[in-house]
Structures are given as structure tokens and as C-alpha cells.
Short mmCIF file of C-alpha atoms in Angstrom, two decimals:
data_model
loop_
_atom_site.label_atom_id
_atom_site.label_comp_id
_atom_site.label_asym_id
_atom_site.label_seq_id
_atom_site.Cartn_x
_atom_site.Cartn_y
_atom_site.Cartn_z
CA MET H 571 26.13 -24.12 1.48
CA SER H 572 24.49 -23.07 -1.80
CA PRO H 573 20.72 -24.01 -2.10
CA GLN H 574 19.48 -26.92 -4.11
CA TYR H 575 17.23 -25.90 -7.05
CA THR H 576 14.12 -27.88 -7.99
CA VAL H 577 13.64 -28.64 -11.67
CA THR H 578 10.73 -29.20 -13.76
CA ALA H 579 10.94 -30.13 -17.38
CA THR H 580 8.56 -30.45 -20.43
CA PRO H 581 8.37 -33.85 -21.97
CA GLN H 582 9.93 -32.62 -25.18
CA ALA H 583 12.96 -31.14 -23.21
CA GLU H 584 13.49 -34.27 -21.13
CA GLU H 585 13.52 -36.46 -24.40
CA SER H 586 16.08 -34.30 -26.15
CA GLY H 587 17.94 -32.85 -23.31
CA ALA H 588 18.23 -35.88 -20.91
CA VAL H 589 17.25 -33.60 -18.13
CA ALA H 590 16.60 -36.26 -15.43
CA LEU H 591 19.98 -37.80 -16.17
CA ALA H 592 21.89 -34.47 -15.82
CA VAL H 593 19.87 -33.41 -12.77
CA ALA H 594 20.56 -36.83 -11.11
CA SER H 595 24.39 -36.34 -11.79
CA LEU H 596 24.42 -33.15 -9.81
CA PRO H 597 22.34 -34.11 -6.75
CA ALA H 598 23.81 -31.51 -4.52
CA SER H 599 22.69 -28.70 -6.89
CA PHE H 600 19.38 -29.84 -8.47
CA GLY H 601 16.51 -31.98 -7.45
CA PRO H 602 13.12 -32.98 -9.17
CA GLY H 603 10.26 -30.71 -8.69
CA ASN H 604 6.58 -31.95 -8.16
CA ASP H 605 3.11 -30.82 -7.36
CA GLU H 606 4.22 -30.65 -3.65
CA THR H 607 7.17 -28.18 -4.24
CA PRO H 608 6.66 -25.05 -2.25
CA ALA H 609 5.62 -22.08 -4.30
CA ASP H 610 8.53 -19.97 -2.99
CA ALA H 611 11.17 -22.62 -3.77
CA ALA H 612 13.94 -21.79 -6.12
CA ARG H 613 12.80 -23.33 -9.38
CA ILE H 614 14.40 -24.20 -12.72
CA SER H 615 12.38 -24.65 -15.91
CA ALA H 616 13.76 -26.93 -18.80
CA LEU H 617 12.15 -26.25 -21.99
CA ASP H 618 12.42 -27.65 -25.49
CA GLY H 619 13.79 -25.21 -28.18
CA ALA H 620 11.02 -25.81 -30.61
CA PRO H 621 9.33 -22.85 -32.37
CA GLY H 622 7.73 -20.61 -29.74
CA TRP H 623 10.46 -21.25 -27.08
CA THR H 624 11.14 -17.61 -26.33
CA THR H 625 7.35 -17.15 -25.44
CA GLU H 626 7.39 -20.21 -23.26
CA ALA H 627 10.49 -18.90 -21.56
CA ILE H 628 8.96 -15.60 -20.73
CA LYS H 629 5.90 -17.44 -19.38
CA ALA H 630 8.27 -19.35 -17.00
CA ILE H 631 9.87 -16.09 -16.01
CA ASP H 632 6.45 -14.68 -15.14
CA GLY H 633 5.67 -17.83 -13.18
CA GLY H 634 8.51 -17.33 -10.88
CA ALA H 635 11.39 -19.45 -12.43
CA SER H 636 14.83 -18.69 -11.05
CA GLY H 637 16.55 -20.16 -14.04
CA ILE H 638 15.78 -21.58 -17.42
CA VAL H 639 17.43 -24.09 -19.60
CA VAL H 640 16.39 -24.37 -23.33
CA VAL H 641 17.33 -27.47 -25.12
CA ASN H 642 18.49 -27.19 -28.89
CA PRO H 643 16.76 -23.85 -29.56
CA VAL H 644 15.70 -23.04 -33.13
CA PRO H 645 16.35 -19.52 -34.53
CA GLU H 646 14.04 -16.94 -32.88
CA ASN H 647 14.10 -13.21 -31.84
CA THR H 648 15.34 -13.35 -28.35
CA ALA H 649 15.11 -9.42 -27.64
CA ALA H 650 11.84 -9.63 -25.53
CA LEU H 651 13.29 -12.74 -23.69
CA LEU H 652 16.49 -10.98 -22.93
CA ASN H 653 14.70 -7.87 -21.71
CA ALA H 654 12.45 -10.06 -19.44
CA ALA H 655 15.47 -12.08 -18.06
CA SER H 656 17.49 -9.01 -17.36
CA ALA H 657 14.64 -7.23 -15.54
CA SER H 658 13.92 -10.32 -13.37
CA GLY H 659 17.49 -11.41 -12.83
CA VAL H 660 16.66 -14.76 -14.39
CA ALA H 661 19.55 -16.88 -15.74
CA VAL H 662 18.75 -18.41 -19.14
CA VAL H 663 21.13 -20.90 -20.56
CA LEU H 664 21.03 -22.72 -23.88
CA ASP H 665 21.84 -26.48 -24.04
CA GLN H 666 23.10 -26.70 -27.72
CA ARG H 667 23.59 -29.93 -29.33
CA TRP H 668 27.35 -29.58 -30.00
CA ALA H 669 28.18 -26.03 -29.04
CA SER H 670 27.65 -26.85 -25.33
CA ASN H 671 30.28 -29.67 -25.47
CA PRO H 672 33.05 -28.86 -22.67
CA GLY H 673 35.78 -29.91 -25.12
CA LEU H 674 35.10 -26.85 -27.43
CA ALA H 675 36.59 -24.57 -24.74
CA GLY H 676 40.09 -26.07 -25.56
CA ALA H 677 39.32 -26.24 -29.22
CA GLU H 678 38.45 -22.47 -29.22
CA ASP H 679 41.95 -21.67 -27.80
CA ALA H 680 43.73 -24.05 -30.23
CA VAL H 681 41.86 -22.58 -33.27
CA ARG H 682 42.21 -18.92 -32.38
CA SER H 683 45.86 -19.31 -31.57
CA VAL H 684 46.45 -20.08 -35.20
CA ALA H 685 43.62 -18.14 -36.73
CA GLY H 686 45.86 -15.65 -38.46
CA ARG H 687 47.64 -18.41 -40.39
CA ALA H 688 44.50 -20.44 -41.26
CA ALA H 689 44.31 -21.55 -44.80
CA MET H 690 40.87 -23.37 -44.87
CA LEU H 691 38.21 -24.73 -42.48
CA ASP H 692 36.27 -27.86 -43.55
CA THR H 693 33.52 -28.98 -41.23
CA VAL H 694 30.75 -31.62 -41.69
CA ALA H 695 27.71 -32.25 -39.44
CA THR H 696 25.86 -35.54 -39.52
CA ALA H 697 22.45 -36.22 -38.28
CA ALA H 698 19.81 -39.01 -38.81
CA ALA H 699 17.92 -39.12 -42.05
CA GLY H 700 14.67 -37.15 -41.69
CA THR H 701 16.28 -34.42 -39.51
CA ASP H 702 15.14 -30.95 -40.27
CA PRO H 703 17.99 -29.40 -42.27
CA GLU H 704 17.52 -25.91 -41.04
CA ARG H 705 17.66 -27.15 -37.47
CA LEU H 706 20.87 -29.08 -38.21
CA LEU H 707 22.39 -26.02 -39.76
CA THR H 708 21.56 -23.98 -36.78
CA GLU H 709 23.22 -26.60 -34.42
CA HIS H 710 26.19 -26.95 -36.74
CA LEU H 711 26.79 -23.18 -37.23
CA ALA H 712 26.43 -22.61 -33.49
CA ALA H 713 29.37 -25.06 -32.87
CA VAL H 714 31.48 -23.48 -35.61
CA VAL H 715 30.96 -19.90 -34.35
CA ARG H 716 31.65 -21.14 -30.79
CA VAL H 717 35.18 -22.15 -31.94
CA THR H 718 36.02 -19.55 -34.73
CA GLY H 719 34.03 -16.49 -33.87
CA GLN H 720 31.66 -14.89 -36.38
CA LEU H 721 31.98 -16.02 -39.98
CA ASP H 722 31.83 -13.55 -42.86
CA ALA H 723 30.17 -13.83 -46.18
CA LEU H 724 27.97 -16.70 -45.30
CA ARG H 725 26.13 -18.28 -48.19
CA LEU H 726 23.81 -21.19 -48.54
CA LEU H 727 24.83 -23.08 -51.63
CA ARG H 728 22.53 -26.01 -51.49
CA ARG H 729 19.86 -27.47 -49.22
CA GLY H 730 17.59 -30.59 -49.65
CA THR H 731 16.37 -33.74 -48.00
CA HIS H 732 19.80 -35.17 -47.69
CA GLY H 733 21.64 -32.11 -46.23
CA TYR H 734 23.06 -28.83 -47.23
CA THR H 735 26.14 -27.06 -48.26
CA ALA H 736 27.18 -23.54 -47.12
CA SER H 737 30.30 -21.34 -47.28
CA GLY H 738 31.85 -18.55 -45.54
CA ARG H 739 35.12 -16.98 -44.64
CA LEU H 740 37.20 -16.63 -41.46
CA ALA H 741 38.36 -13.35 -40.12
CA ASN H 742 41.57 -13.63 -41.96
CA GLY H 743 39.76 -14.21 -45.21
CA ALA H 744 40.35 -18.00 -45.36
CA PRO H 745 37.44 -20.02 -46.92
CA VAL H 746 35.01 -22.18 -44.81
CA SER H 747 32.98 -25.14 -46.06
CA LEU H 748 30.04 -26.33 -44.11
CA GLN H 749 28.46 -29.62 -45.06
CA GLY H 750 25.30 -31.11 -43.47
CA VAL H 751 24.65 -34.76 -44.01
CA LEU H 752 21.29 -36.44 -43.23
CA SER H 753 22.05 -40.15 -43.04
CA ASN H 754 21.91 -43.31 -40.89
CA SER H 755 24.97 -44.75 -42.34
CA ARG H 756 27.37 -42.80 -40.13
CA PRO H 757 27.21 -41.69 -36.44
CA ALA H 758 25.68 -38.33 -35.59
CA GLY H 759 28.27 -35.63 -34.74
CA VAL H 760 30.25 -32.66 -36.08
CA ASP H 761 33.83 -32.80 -37.41
CA PHE H 762 36.18 -29.81 -38.03
CA ARG H 763 39.43 -29.65 -40.00
CA LEU H 764 41.31 -26.39 -39.78
CA TYR H 765 44.40 -26.28 -41.96
CA THR H 766 47.34 -23.92 -41.55
CA ASP H 767 50.58 -23.40 -43.39
CA ASP H 768 52.42 -25.79 -41.10
CA GLY H 769 49.60 -27.99 -39.53
CA GLY H 770 46.23 -27.34 -38.12
CA VAL H 771 43.57 -28.41 -35.69
CA SER H 772 41.11 -31.28 -35.98
CA ILE H 773 38.02 -31.63 -33.66
CA ALA H 774 35.49 -34.35 -33.39
CA VAL H 775 32.44 -33.72 -31.36
CA PRO H 776 29.88 -36.60 -30.62
CA GLU H 777 26.19 -36.46 -29.78
CA PRO H 778 25.56 -35.19 -26.19
CA LEU H 779 24.55 -38.58 -24.89
CA ALA H 780 27.53 -40.42 -26.58
CA ALA H 781 29.76 -42.49 -24.47
CA TRP H 782 32.83 -40.90 -25.76
CA PRO H 783 34.14 -37.24 -25.36
CA ALA H 784 35.10 -34.70 -27.86
CA GLU H 785 38.61 -35.03 -29.25
CA VAL H 786 40.83 -32.24 -30.20
CA ARG H 787 44.12 -32.53 -31.87
CA ALA H 788 46.67 -29.70 -32.80
CA THR H 789 49.29 -30.30 -35.23
CA GLY H 790 52.37 -28.32 -36.09
CA PRO H 791 56.24 -28.39 -36.40
CA GLN H 792 56.37 -30.10 -33.04
CA GLY H 793 54.09 -32.95 -34.20
CA GLU H 794 50.55 -33.73 -33.10
CA ILE H 795 49.18 -33.00 -29.55
CA LEU H 796 45.98 -34.51 -28.15
CA LEU H 797 44.41 -31.82 -25.90
CA PRO H 798 43.17 -33.03 -22.45
CA THR H 799 40.05 -35.13 -22.73
CA LEU H 800 37.04 -33.89 -20.84
CA TYR H 801 34.53 -36.80 -19.92
CA GLU H 802 31.42 -34.75 -19.42
CA SER H 803 28.36 -34.42 -21.69
CA ALA H 804 27.25 -31.33 -23.15
CA HIS H 805 23.95 -31.54 -21.12
CA ARG H 806 25.74 -31.77 -17.79
CA THR H 807 28.11 -29.03 -18.61
CA THR H 808 25.08 -26.82 -19.39
CA TRP H 809 23.54 -27.50 -16.01
CA ARG H 810 26.82 -26.88 -14.12
CA ARG H 811 27.20 -23.61 -15.91
CA LEU H 812 23.76 -22.56 -14.88
CA LYS H 813 24.39 -23.37 -11.25
CA GLU H 814 27.57 -21.23 -11.47
CA HIS H 815 25.66 -18.22 -12.60
CA LEU H 816 22.85 -18.86 -10.09
CA ASP H 817 25.32 -18.97 -7.22
CA ALA H 818 27.20 -15.88 -8.44
CA GLY H 819 24.19 -13.93 -9.27
CA THR H 820 25.34 -13.28 -12.78
CA LEU H 821 23.48 -13.50 -16.10
CA PRO H 822 24.89 -15.59 -18.95
CA SER H 823 25.45 -14.16 -22.45
CA ASP H 824 23.77 -17.09 -24.16
CA LEU H 825 20.74 -14.96 -25.45
CA ALA H 826 22.96 -12.28 -26.84
CA GLY H 827 25.14 -14.72 -28.67
CA PHE H 828 22.18 -16.64 -29.96
CA ALA H 829 20.68 -13.40 -31.38
CA ARG H 830 23.87 -13.07 -33.53
CA LEU H 831 23.57 -16.58 -34.69
CA THR H 832 19.89 -16.10 -35.56
CA GLU H 833 20.76 -13.05 -37.64
CA SER H 834 23.37 -15.17 -39.43
CA ILE H 835 20.89 -17.95 -40.07
CA ALA H 836 18.38 -15.34 -41.34
CA HIS H 837 20.84 -14.10 -43.87
CA LEU H 838 21.51 -17.69 -45.03
CA THR H 839 17.86 -18.72 -45.49
#
């Protein structure tokens, strides 16, 4: 039987990542840590992805953490953290607002199967008024890249208090439009519309704590197909993925992927 890991979380990580809820839903894998937890217990640290998160993660590794979950990280240089995690064999996973949604695995397959015939990708991310536009753009772009792969010719066309507009191109040269909307008049989430010569793919991803799952529909000559619906939150998926790496003794590729995302954001801003 695999061990149960004890979990400690910063207040900010708990607030944004629903750590207690995710841990409680996986009682055979994780349990809450406290002051009485043995020093040699297998420990997981949950951190908020606010500026300075890579430094905090390195401190957690130095403190003996077996694994780390970072909730909604902002762009930072992950090189030092990647080196520390690799040297210590510590699994670091990123719990990203939309990119961690389990429904995007099927969406990725659907999009890439028609990528060569893509004519346009239009995608809109919505968040509450007052949200930091740069953080929303990071969360938005992370979800897009998860589905499409790296984008070319990324440009930030507009950014303000009500959102942003960016553009790019898919691997086949098709244009990409990214819109960020900061408003309380529509539910938070991200929507994709990929158009092809004979149909396309539509994707709707809700907030991690929403009561409904992501919805992925593929349209072609055969009509419209609703891909299998996965009733699991992005938060819970992240914790299950961490457990799989811990049990297998493998290291996730999250930090390397986030380094590429950070580079793209730096070019945009």
C-alpha cells in the first residue's frame, strides 16, 4: 500500500486552491499536517503562486518536503527551482486555474487532430473585475498552450483595466485571437472556438470550483460529438497527478513547460 502524505498549506494557497477540499477528497493519499507531524513524515507543501513562489518552493525543498503544489503561479524564472527539485528528487506540480482541468486532455487530442486544417482560433477568458490583467493573461495563455502547443508571433495589442487583446498564430499559420474580459456580468471561465474547413472544436472550461465540468465538442462532416464529460475539478486532478509521480518516483514536466510560458509572457509584456 502506498504511503499517505501529510499536507501543509499557506493561507493564500488554501484560499485560491481549495487545498483542504482536494485533500479531503483523496483521504487514502493525503492527510492534514500539524505541529505533531513527525519530522521524518512524507510531507507535501502547498504554496500560493504569488511573486516569490519559486524562492518559497526552494525553501520548502530545503525543509524536507517530498512534493510541492503551487497554485496559480505568476511568471517567474524557474531554473533554480528546477535544479533544486531535480537534485532532491522532489515532485513540483502546478495547479493552474484552467490549464489543469482534466477535460483539456481530450480537448488537446481533438484540436491537434485537426491542427493542419485549422483556419482560426478565437478564445476568451473572463475573470472578476479588479483581477490583475497580467495574471489573467498568464492563466489564459497556459490553457491555450496546453491545447494547441506553442504559439508563434505572439503580440499584446491592448491591455487596460477592463482586459486585454492579444494575437498569435498556430503552427500552420492560422491566426489566434486572445481576449481577456474583466467583468462581473458573466461567469469566470475560458472559451475556445477553433474553426476548420469543415467544422471545428469548441471548448468551455469553468472555474476550478465550479459545479459543472469542462465541455468539449468536435464538429465535422459526421455532425457534432460531445467528448466524454469528466466530473473532476482542476484542483483534485492536480493532487492526483502529484500522487502518481510520488508513487512512481518520477518528476513532472510542469516547471519546464512553465519556463516556456514565462518566456512567451516576457515577450508579450
